[in-house]
Coordinates of C-alpha atoms in Angstrom, one line a residue:
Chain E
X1 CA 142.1 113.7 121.8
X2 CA 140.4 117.2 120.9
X3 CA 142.4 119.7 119.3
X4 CA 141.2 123.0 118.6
X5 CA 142.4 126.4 116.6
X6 CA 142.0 129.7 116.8
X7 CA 141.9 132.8 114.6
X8 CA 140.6 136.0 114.7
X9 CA 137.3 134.8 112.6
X10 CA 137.5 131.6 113.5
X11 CA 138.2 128.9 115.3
X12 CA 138.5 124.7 113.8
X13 CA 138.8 121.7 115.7
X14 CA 138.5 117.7 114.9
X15 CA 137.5 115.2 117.2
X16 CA 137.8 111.3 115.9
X17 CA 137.1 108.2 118.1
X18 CA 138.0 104.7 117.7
X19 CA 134.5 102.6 117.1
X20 CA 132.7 100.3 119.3
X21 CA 133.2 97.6 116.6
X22 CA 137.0 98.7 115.9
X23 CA 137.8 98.5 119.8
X24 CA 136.0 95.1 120.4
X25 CA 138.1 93.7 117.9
X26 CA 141.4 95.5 119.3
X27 CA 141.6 97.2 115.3
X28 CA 142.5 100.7 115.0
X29 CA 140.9 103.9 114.1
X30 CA 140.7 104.6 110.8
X31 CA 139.1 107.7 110.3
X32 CA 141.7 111.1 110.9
X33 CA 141.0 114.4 110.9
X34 CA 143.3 117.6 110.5
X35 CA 142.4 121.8 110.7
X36 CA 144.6 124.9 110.3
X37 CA 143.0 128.7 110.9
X38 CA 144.6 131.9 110.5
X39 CA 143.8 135.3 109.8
X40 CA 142.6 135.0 106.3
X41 CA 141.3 130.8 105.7
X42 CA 139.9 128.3 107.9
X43 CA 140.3 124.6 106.8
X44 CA 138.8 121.3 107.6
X45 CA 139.5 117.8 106.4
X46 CA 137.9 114.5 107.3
X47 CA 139.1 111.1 106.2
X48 CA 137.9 107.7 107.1
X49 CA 139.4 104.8 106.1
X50 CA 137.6 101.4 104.9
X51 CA 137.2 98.6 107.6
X52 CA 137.1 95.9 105.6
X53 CA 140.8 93.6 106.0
X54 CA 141.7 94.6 101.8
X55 CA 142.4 98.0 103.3
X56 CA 144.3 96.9 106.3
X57 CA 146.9 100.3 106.1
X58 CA 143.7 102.6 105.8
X59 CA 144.6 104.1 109.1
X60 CA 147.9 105.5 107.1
X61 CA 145.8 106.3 103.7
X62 CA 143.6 108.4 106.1
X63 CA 146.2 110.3 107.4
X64 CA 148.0 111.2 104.5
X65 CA 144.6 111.7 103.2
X66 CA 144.1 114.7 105.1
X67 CA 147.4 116.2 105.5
X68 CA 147.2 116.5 101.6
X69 CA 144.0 117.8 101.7
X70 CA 145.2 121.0 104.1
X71 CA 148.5 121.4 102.2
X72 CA 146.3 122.2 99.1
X73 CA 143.1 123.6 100.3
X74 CA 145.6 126.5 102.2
X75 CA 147.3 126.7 98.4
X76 CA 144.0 127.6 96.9
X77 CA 142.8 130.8 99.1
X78 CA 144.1 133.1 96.6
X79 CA 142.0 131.8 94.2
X80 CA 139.0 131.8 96.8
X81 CA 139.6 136.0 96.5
X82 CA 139.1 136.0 92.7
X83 CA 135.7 138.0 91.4
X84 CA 134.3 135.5 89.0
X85 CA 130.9 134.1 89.9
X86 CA 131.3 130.4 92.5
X87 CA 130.2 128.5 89.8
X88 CA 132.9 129.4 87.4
X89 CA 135.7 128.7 89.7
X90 CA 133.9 125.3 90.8
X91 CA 133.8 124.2 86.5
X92 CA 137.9 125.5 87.2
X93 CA 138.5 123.7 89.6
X94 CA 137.4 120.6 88.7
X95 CA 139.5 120.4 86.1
X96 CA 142.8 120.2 88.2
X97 CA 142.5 120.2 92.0
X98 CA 140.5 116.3 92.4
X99 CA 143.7 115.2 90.1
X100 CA 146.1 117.2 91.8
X101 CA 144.6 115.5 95.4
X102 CA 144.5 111.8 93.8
X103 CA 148.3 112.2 92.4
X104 CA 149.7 113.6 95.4
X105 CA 147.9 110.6 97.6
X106 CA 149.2 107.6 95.5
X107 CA 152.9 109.0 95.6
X108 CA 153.1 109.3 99.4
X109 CA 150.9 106.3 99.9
X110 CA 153.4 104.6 97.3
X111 CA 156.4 106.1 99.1
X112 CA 155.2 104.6 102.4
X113 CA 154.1 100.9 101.0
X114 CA 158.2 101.2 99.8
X115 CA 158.7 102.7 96.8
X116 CA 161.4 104.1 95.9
X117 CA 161.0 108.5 94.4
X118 CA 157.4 107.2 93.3
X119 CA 155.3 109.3 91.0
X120 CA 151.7 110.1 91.7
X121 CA 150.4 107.4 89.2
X122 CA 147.6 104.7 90.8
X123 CA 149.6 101.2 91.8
X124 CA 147.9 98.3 92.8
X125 CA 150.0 98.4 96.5
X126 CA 147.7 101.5 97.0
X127 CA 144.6 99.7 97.3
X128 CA 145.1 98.4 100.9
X129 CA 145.2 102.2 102.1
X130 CA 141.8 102.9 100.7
X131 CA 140.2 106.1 102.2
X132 CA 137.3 108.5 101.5
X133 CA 138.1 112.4 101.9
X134 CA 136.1 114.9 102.9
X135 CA 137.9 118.9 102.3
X136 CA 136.7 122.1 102.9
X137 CA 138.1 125.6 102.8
X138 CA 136.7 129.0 104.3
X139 CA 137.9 132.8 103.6
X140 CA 136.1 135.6 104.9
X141 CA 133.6 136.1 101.6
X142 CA 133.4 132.3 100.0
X143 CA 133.9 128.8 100.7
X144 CA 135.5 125.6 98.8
X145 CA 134.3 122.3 99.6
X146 CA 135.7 118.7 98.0
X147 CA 134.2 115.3 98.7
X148 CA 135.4 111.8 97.0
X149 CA 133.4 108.9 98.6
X150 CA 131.0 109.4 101.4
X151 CA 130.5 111.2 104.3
X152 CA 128.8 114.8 104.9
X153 CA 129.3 118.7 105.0
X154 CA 127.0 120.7 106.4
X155 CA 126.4 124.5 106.6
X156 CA 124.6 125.8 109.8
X157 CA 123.2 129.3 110.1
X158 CA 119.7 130.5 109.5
X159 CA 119.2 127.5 107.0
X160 CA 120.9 124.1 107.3
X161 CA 122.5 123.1 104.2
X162 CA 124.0 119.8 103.4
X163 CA 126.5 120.7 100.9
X164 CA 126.7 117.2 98.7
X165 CA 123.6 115.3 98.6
X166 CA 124.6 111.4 98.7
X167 CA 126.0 110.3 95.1
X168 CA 124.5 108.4 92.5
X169 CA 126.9 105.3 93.1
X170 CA 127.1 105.0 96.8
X171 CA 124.6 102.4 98.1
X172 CA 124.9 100.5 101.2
X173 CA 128.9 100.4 102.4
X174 CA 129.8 100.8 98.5
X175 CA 132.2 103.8 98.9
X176 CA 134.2 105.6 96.0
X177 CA 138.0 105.7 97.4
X178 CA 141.5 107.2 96.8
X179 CA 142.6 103.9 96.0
X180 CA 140.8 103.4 92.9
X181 CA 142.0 103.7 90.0
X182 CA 141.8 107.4 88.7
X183 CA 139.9 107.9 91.7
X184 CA 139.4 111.9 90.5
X185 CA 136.6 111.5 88.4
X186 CA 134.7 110.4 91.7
X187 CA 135.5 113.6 93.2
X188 CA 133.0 116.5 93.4
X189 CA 133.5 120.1 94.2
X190 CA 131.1 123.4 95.2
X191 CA 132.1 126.6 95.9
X192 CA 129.9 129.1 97.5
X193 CA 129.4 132.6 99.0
X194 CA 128.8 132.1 102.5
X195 CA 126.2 134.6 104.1
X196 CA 125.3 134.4 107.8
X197 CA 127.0 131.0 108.3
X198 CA 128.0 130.3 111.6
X199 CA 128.9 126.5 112.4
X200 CA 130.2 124.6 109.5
X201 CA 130.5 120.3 109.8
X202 CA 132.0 117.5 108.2
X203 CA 131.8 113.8 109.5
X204 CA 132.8 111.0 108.6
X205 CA 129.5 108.3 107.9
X206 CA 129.8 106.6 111.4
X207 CA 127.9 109.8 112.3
X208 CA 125.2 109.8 110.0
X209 CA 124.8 106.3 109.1
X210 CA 123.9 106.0 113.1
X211 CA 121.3 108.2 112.3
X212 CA 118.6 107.4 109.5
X213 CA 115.2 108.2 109.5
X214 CA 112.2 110.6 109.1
X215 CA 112.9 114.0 108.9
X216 CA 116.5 113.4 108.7
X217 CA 117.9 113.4 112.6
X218 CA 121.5 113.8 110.9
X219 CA 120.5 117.3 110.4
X220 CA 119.8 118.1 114.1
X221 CA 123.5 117.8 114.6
X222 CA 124.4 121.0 113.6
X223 CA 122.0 123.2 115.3
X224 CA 122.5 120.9 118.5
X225 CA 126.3 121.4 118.5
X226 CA 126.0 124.9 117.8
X227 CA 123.4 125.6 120.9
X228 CA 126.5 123.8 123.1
X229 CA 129.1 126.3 122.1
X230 CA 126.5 128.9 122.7
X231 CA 126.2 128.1 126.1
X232 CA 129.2 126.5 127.5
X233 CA 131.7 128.2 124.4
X234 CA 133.6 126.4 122.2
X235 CA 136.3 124.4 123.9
X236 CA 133.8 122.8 126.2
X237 CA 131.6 121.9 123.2
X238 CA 134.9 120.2 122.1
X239 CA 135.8 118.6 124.8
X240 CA 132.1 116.9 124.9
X241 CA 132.5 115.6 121.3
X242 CA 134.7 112.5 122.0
X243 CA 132.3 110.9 124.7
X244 CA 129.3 112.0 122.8
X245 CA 130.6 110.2 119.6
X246 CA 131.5 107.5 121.5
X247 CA 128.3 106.9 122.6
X248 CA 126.7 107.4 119.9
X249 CA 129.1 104.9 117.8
X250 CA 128.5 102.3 120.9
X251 CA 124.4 102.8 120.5
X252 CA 124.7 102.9 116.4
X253 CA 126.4 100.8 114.1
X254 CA 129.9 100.5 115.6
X255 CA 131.5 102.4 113.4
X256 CA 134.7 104.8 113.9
X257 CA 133.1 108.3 113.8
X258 CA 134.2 111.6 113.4
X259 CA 133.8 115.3 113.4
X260 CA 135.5 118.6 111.9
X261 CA 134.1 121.5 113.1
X262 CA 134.6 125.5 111.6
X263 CA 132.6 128.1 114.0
X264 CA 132.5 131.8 112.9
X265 CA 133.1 134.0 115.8
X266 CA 131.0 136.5 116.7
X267 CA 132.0 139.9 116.2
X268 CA 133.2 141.5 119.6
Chain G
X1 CA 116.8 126.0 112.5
X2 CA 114.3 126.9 115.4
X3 CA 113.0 124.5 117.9
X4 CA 116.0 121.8 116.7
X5 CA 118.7 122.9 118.4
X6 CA 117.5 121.4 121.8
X7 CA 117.6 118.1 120.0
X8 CA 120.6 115.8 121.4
X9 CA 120.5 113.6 117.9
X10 CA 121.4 110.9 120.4
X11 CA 117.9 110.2 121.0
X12 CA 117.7 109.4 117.5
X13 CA 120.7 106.9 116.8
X14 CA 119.6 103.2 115.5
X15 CA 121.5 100.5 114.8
X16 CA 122.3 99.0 111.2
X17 CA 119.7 96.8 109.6
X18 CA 120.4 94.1 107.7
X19 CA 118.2 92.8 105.4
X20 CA 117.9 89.2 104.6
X21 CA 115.7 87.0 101.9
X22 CA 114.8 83.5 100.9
X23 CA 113.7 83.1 97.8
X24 CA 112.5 79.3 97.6
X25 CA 111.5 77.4 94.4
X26 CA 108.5 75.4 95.1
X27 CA 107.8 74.1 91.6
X28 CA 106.4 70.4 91.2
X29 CA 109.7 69.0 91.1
X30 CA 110.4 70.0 94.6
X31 CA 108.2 67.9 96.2
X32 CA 110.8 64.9 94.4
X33 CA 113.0 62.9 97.0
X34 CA 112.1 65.1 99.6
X35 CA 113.6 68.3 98.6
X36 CA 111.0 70.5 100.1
X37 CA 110.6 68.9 102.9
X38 CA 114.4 68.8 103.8
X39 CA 114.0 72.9 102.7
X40 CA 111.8 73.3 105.3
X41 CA 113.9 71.4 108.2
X42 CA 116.9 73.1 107.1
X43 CA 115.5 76.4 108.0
X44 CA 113.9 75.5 110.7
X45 CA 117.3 74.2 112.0
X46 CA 119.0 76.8 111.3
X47 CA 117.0 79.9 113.4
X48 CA 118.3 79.1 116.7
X49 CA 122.1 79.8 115.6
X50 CA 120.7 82.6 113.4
X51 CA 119.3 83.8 116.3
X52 CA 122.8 83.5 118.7
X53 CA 124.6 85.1 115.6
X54 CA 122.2 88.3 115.5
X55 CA 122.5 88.6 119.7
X56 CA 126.5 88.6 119.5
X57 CA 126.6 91.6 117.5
X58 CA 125.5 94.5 119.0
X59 CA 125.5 96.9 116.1
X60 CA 122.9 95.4 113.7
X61 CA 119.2 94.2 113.3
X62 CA 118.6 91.2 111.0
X63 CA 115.7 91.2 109.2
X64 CA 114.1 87.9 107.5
X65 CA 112.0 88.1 104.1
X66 CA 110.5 85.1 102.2
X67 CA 109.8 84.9 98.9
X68 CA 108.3 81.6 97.1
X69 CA 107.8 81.0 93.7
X70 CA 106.4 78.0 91.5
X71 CA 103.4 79.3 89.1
X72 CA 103.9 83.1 89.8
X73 CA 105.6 84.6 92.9
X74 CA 103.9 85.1 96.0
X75 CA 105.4 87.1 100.1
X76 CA 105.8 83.7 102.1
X77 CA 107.1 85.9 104.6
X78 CA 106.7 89.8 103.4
X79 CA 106.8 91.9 106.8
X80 CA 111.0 92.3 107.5
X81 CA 110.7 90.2 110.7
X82 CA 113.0 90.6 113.4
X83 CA 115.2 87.1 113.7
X84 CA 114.2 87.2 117.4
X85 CA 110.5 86.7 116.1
X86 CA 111.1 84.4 112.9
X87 CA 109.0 81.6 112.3
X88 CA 109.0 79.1 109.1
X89 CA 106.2 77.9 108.3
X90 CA 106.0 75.0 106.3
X91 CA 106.2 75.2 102.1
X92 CA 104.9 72.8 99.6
X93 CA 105.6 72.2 96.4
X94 CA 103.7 71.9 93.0
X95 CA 103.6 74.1 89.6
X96 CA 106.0 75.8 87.4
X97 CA 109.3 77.6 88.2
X98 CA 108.2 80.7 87.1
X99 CA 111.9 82.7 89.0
X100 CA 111.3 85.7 86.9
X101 CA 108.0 86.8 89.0
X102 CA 109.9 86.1 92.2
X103 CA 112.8 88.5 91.1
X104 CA 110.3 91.2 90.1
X105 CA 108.8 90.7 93.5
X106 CA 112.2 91.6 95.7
X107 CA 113.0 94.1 92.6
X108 CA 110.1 96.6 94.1
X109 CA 111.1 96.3 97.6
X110 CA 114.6 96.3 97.3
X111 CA 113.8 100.1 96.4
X112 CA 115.7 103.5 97.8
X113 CA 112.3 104.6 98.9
X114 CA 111.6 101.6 101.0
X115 CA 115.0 100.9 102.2
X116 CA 116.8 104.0 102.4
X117 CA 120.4 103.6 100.9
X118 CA 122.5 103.7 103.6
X119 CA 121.4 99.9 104.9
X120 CA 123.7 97.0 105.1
X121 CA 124.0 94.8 101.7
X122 CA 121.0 92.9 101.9
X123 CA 121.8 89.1 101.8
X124 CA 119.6 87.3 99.3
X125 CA 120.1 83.4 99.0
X126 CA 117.9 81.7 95.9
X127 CA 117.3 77.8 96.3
X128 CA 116.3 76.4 93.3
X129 CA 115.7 72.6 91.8
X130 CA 115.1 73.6 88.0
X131 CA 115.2 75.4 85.2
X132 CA 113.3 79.0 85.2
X133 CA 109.6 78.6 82.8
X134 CA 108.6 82.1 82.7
X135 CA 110.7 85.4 80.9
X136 CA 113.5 85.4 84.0
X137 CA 116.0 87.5 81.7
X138 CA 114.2 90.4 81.7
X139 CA 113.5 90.5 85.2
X140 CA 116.8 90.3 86.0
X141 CA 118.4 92.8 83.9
X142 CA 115.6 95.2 85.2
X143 CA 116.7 94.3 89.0
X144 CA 120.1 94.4 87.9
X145 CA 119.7 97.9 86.8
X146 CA 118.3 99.4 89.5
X147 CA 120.3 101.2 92.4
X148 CA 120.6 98.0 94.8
X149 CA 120.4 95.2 92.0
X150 CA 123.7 97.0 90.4
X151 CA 126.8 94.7 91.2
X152 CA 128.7 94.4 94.6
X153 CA 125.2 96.1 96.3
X154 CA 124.1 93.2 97.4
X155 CA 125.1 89.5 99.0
X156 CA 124.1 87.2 96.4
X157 CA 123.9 83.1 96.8
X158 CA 122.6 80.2 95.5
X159 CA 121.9 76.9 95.7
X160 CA 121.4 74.8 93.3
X161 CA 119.7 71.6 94.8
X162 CA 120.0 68.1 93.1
X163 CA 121.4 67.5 89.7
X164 CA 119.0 68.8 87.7
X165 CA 119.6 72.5 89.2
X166 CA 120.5 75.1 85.9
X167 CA 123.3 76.4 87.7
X168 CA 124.2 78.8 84.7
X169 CA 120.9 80.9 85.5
X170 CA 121.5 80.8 89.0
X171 CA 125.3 82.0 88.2
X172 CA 123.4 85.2 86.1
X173 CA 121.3 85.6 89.1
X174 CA 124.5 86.0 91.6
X175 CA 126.7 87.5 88.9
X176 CA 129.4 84.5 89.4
X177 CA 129.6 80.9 88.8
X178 CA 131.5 80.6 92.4
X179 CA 128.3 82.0 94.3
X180 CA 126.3 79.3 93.4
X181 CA 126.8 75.8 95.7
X182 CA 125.4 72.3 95.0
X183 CA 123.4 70.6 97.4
X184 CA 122.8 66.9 96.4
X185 CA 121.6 65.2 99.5
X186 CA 119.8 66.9 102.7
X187 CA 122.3 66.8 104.7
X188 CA 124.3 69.4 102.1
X189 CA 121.6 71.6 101.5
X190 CA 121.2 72.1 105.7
X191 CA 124.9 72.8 105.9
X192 CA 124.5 75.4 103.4
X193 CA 121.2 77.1 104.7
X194 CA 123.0 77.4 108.1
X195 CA 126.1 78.9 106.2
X196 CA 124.0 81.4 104.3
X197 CA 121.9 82.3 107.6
X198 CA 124.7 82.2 110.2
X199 CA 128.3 83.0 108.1
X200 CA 126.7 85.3 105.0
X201 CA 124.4 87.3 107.6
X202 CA 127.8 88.1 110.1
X203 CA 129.6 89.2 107.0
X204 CA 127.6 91.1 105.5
X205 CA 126.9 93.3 109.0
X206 CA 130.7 93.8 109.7
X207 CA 130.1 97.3 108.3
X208 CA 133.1 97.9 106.3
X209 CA 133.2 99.9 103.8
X210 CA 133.6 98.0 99.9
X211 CA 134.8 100.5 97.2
X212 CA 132.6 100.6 94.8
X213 CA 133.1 97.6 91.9
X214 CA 134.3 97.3 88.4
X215 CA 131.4 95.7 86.6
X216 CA 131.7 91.8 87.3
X217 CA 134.2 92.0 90.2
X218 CA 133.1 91.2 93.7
X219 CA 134.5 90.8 97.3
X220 CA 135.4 87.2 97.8
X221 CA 132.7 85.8 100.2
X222 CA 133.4 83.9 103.5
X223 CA 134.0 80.0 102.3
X224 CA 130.7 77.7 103.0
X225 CA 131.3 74.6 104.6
X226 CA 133.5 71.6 103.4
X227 CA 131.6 69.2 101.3
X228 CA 132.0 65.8 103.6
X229 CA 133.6 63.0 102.6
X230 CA 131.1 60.0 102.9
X231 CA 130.5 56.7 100.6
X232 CA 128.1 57.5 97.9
X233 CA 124.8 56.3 99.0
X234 CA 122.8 56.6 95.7
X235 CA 119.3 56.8 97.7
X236 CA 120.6 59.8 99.5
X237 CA 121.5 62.1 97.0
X238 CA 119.2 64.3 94.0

């Protein structure tokens, strides 16, 4: 179902449907999505978990995935405020927060497949919870953005930006993952100052893999979702996603698909 | 942004392809017992079921390649063809096995440019009587080391027909020794066809994500077919 948030800069929503391929087969969704706003950070974070039967608690792995992802994204907006250029605090945080994510996942995924007072160290029981993870993080002057595996973030306002370009590895439905083993040297990071922005989008790759071609249609989402909140606001917009992705899962590949959404409010 | 925002990206959604190749050995020793001949039925057999496979699944277009190689490598089938439209047309055999040139053949179309690299894992299933006569290594370290030739990329197979089939190189060409299946008779090597076809071309479209592999470790494939147990008819078999 659609959730949305509200704060006084902006509001957040996510918006995840089971796909075509997942219902015909009476599997589960495997993607999750999770969002917080207040007064001083809006945060996103997208997860989809791998279809294949070796990942057949992915669902889980993609929830915890996310849920992590907003505990520590919210833990990092006080470094957001510090003066020191974006790319400095990107080389920073690089250093700690993909480790800090990947420890963190295996000792509640560990905790859940039975350990007992795990530690954050990679187990083999992990693998079946494989998930990508998509993260980003929004304060009034700059933005944080994570990715490990694929999937896409893009930043709408007079330019469209896609914030990571697909990685070197990923080819086909080769993914990195949580699961792997230290799975934070997959992980990459940008940090930016955000001018102008108004509509900021992650999805999982059951929206862009559904669509490929020349000039990249993919990018049309963005200015096509923000001309809907435009004219019907943003709730509505919202509560068009889930048939929208439906469709557009039932026409493309199949896949489960999903969207988190950041939208700047105007100034009133 | 202008003019784009009108754009429901709807109208631009597509359906996964999948990309599948033969790559068929028609050296001189092919054309021995029959082998190419019972090549050629096999595949013909096996489109109709290829066919029915690629209409059950609504979420992916299979798309048929043919490459065949004996002195050089030359497209027997080069435009991706939809299965709906497939045809096989007949192979004969005579010349070398020179594999290499058919590997550096699929190496330049099994490119980023030319297939994007978000398609499914291309199935590629290698049929092959001999041992390679031209500078195959090379070729296949070169495919290996390009972004789809790199391990776990792709669906590899192959089948080693008759006895005499150097099922070491066709094990370097799939990356593992239990990706490569013996066909001694006609009746195996149509079993196995139809497996790769039907079974390799549903598994590789299921669209599930693989994490990305250690060097030399792949996904177990879907099994092939159980080898029958017949008496031994010595005229039957390569």
């Amino acid at each position: 179902m659609p959730q949305a948030a509200r704060s006084a800069l902006w509001r957040a929503a996510g918006v995840s449907v089971c796909g075509a391929r997942h219902l015909a087969a009476q599997a589960p969704c495997q993607d999750a999505v999770q969002f917080y706003t207040d007064d001083h950070m809006a945060i996103v974070a997208v997860a989809d978990g791998h279809g294949d039967p070796k990942y057949s608690a992915s669902d889980v792995g993609a929830q915890i995935a996310v849920d992590i992802a907003v505990e520590l994204l919210m833990e990092l907006s006080e470094e957001l405020l510090d003066s020191r250029p974006p790319r400095h605090l990107e080389e920073l945080l690089k250093i700690h927060f993909p480790q800090r994510i990947a420890w963190e996942w295996n000792r509640r995924v560990r905790r859940h497949a039975g350990h007992t007072d795990p530690d954050g160290a990679w187990h083999a029981d992990v693998t079946r919870y494989g998930t990508t993870l998509l993260g980003a993080l929004i304060t009034p002057r700059r933005a944080l953005f994570f990715q490990l595996g694929d999937g896409d973030i893009l930043l709408v306002g007079p330019q469209i930006e896609r914030i990571f370009d697909l990685h070197d590895d990923i080819y086909g439905s080769v993914t990195h993952s949580l699961s792997q083993p230290g799975s934070a040297r997959y992980a990459r990071i940008r940090c930016l100052d955000l001018e102008e922005t108004q509509l900021m989008v992650l999805s999982s790759d059951g929206v862009s893999d559904c669509l490929q071609g020349e000039p990249d249609p993919y990018l049309d989402v963005g200015p096509w979702l923000l001309s809907r909140i435009h004219e019907g606001g943003f709730d509505t917009a919202v509560s068009d996603l889930a048939p929208w992705l439906s469709e557009l899962s039932m026409r493309g590949n199949g896949d489960d698909a999903t969207l988190g959404l950041i939208y700047w409010r105007p100034p009133t | 942004m202008e003019g784009r925002e009108d754009i429901d990206p709807l109208g631009s959604v597509s359906r996964s392809k999948l990309h599948f190749f033969w790559i068929a050995d028609c050296s001189g020793s092919m054309k021995a017992q029959g082998k190419i001949q019972a090549l050629n039925n096999a595949i013909h057999e096996c489109i109709p079921s290829t066919r029915e496979a690629n209409r059950s699944n609504p979420f992916a277009d299979m798309l048929v390649r043919a490459i065949r190689f004996s002195n050089g490598a030359q497209w027997h089938i080069s435009t991706p063809t939809p299965v709906e439209e497939f045809l096989w047309k007949d192979l004969d055999a005579s010349g070398m096995t020179d594999m290499g040139a058919a590997i550096r053949l699929l190496r330049g179309e099994l490119t980023p440019e030319k297939m994007g690299r978000r398609a499914l894992p291309p199935v590629i299933v290698l049929l092959s009587d001999g041992s390679p006569t031209d500078a195959w290594e090379g070729a296949l370290e070169d495919f290996n080391n390009t972004g789809w030739g790199r391990p776990g990329r792709t669906v590899r197979v192959a089948v080693a027909i008759g006895r005499d089939a150097d099922k070491e190189v066709l094990a370097k060409f799939t990356g593992n020794s239990e990706t490569v299946f013996e066909a001694d008779s006609a009746q195996r090597l149509a079993d196995l066809i139809k497996w790769a076809s039907v079974t390799l071309s549903k598994y590789a479209s299921s669209g599930a994500s693989q994490v990305d592999p250690s060097p030399g470790a792949t996904s177990p494939l879907p099994p092939p077919p159980p080898v029958p147990v017949e008496a031994d008819d010595d005229d039957d078999t390569w």
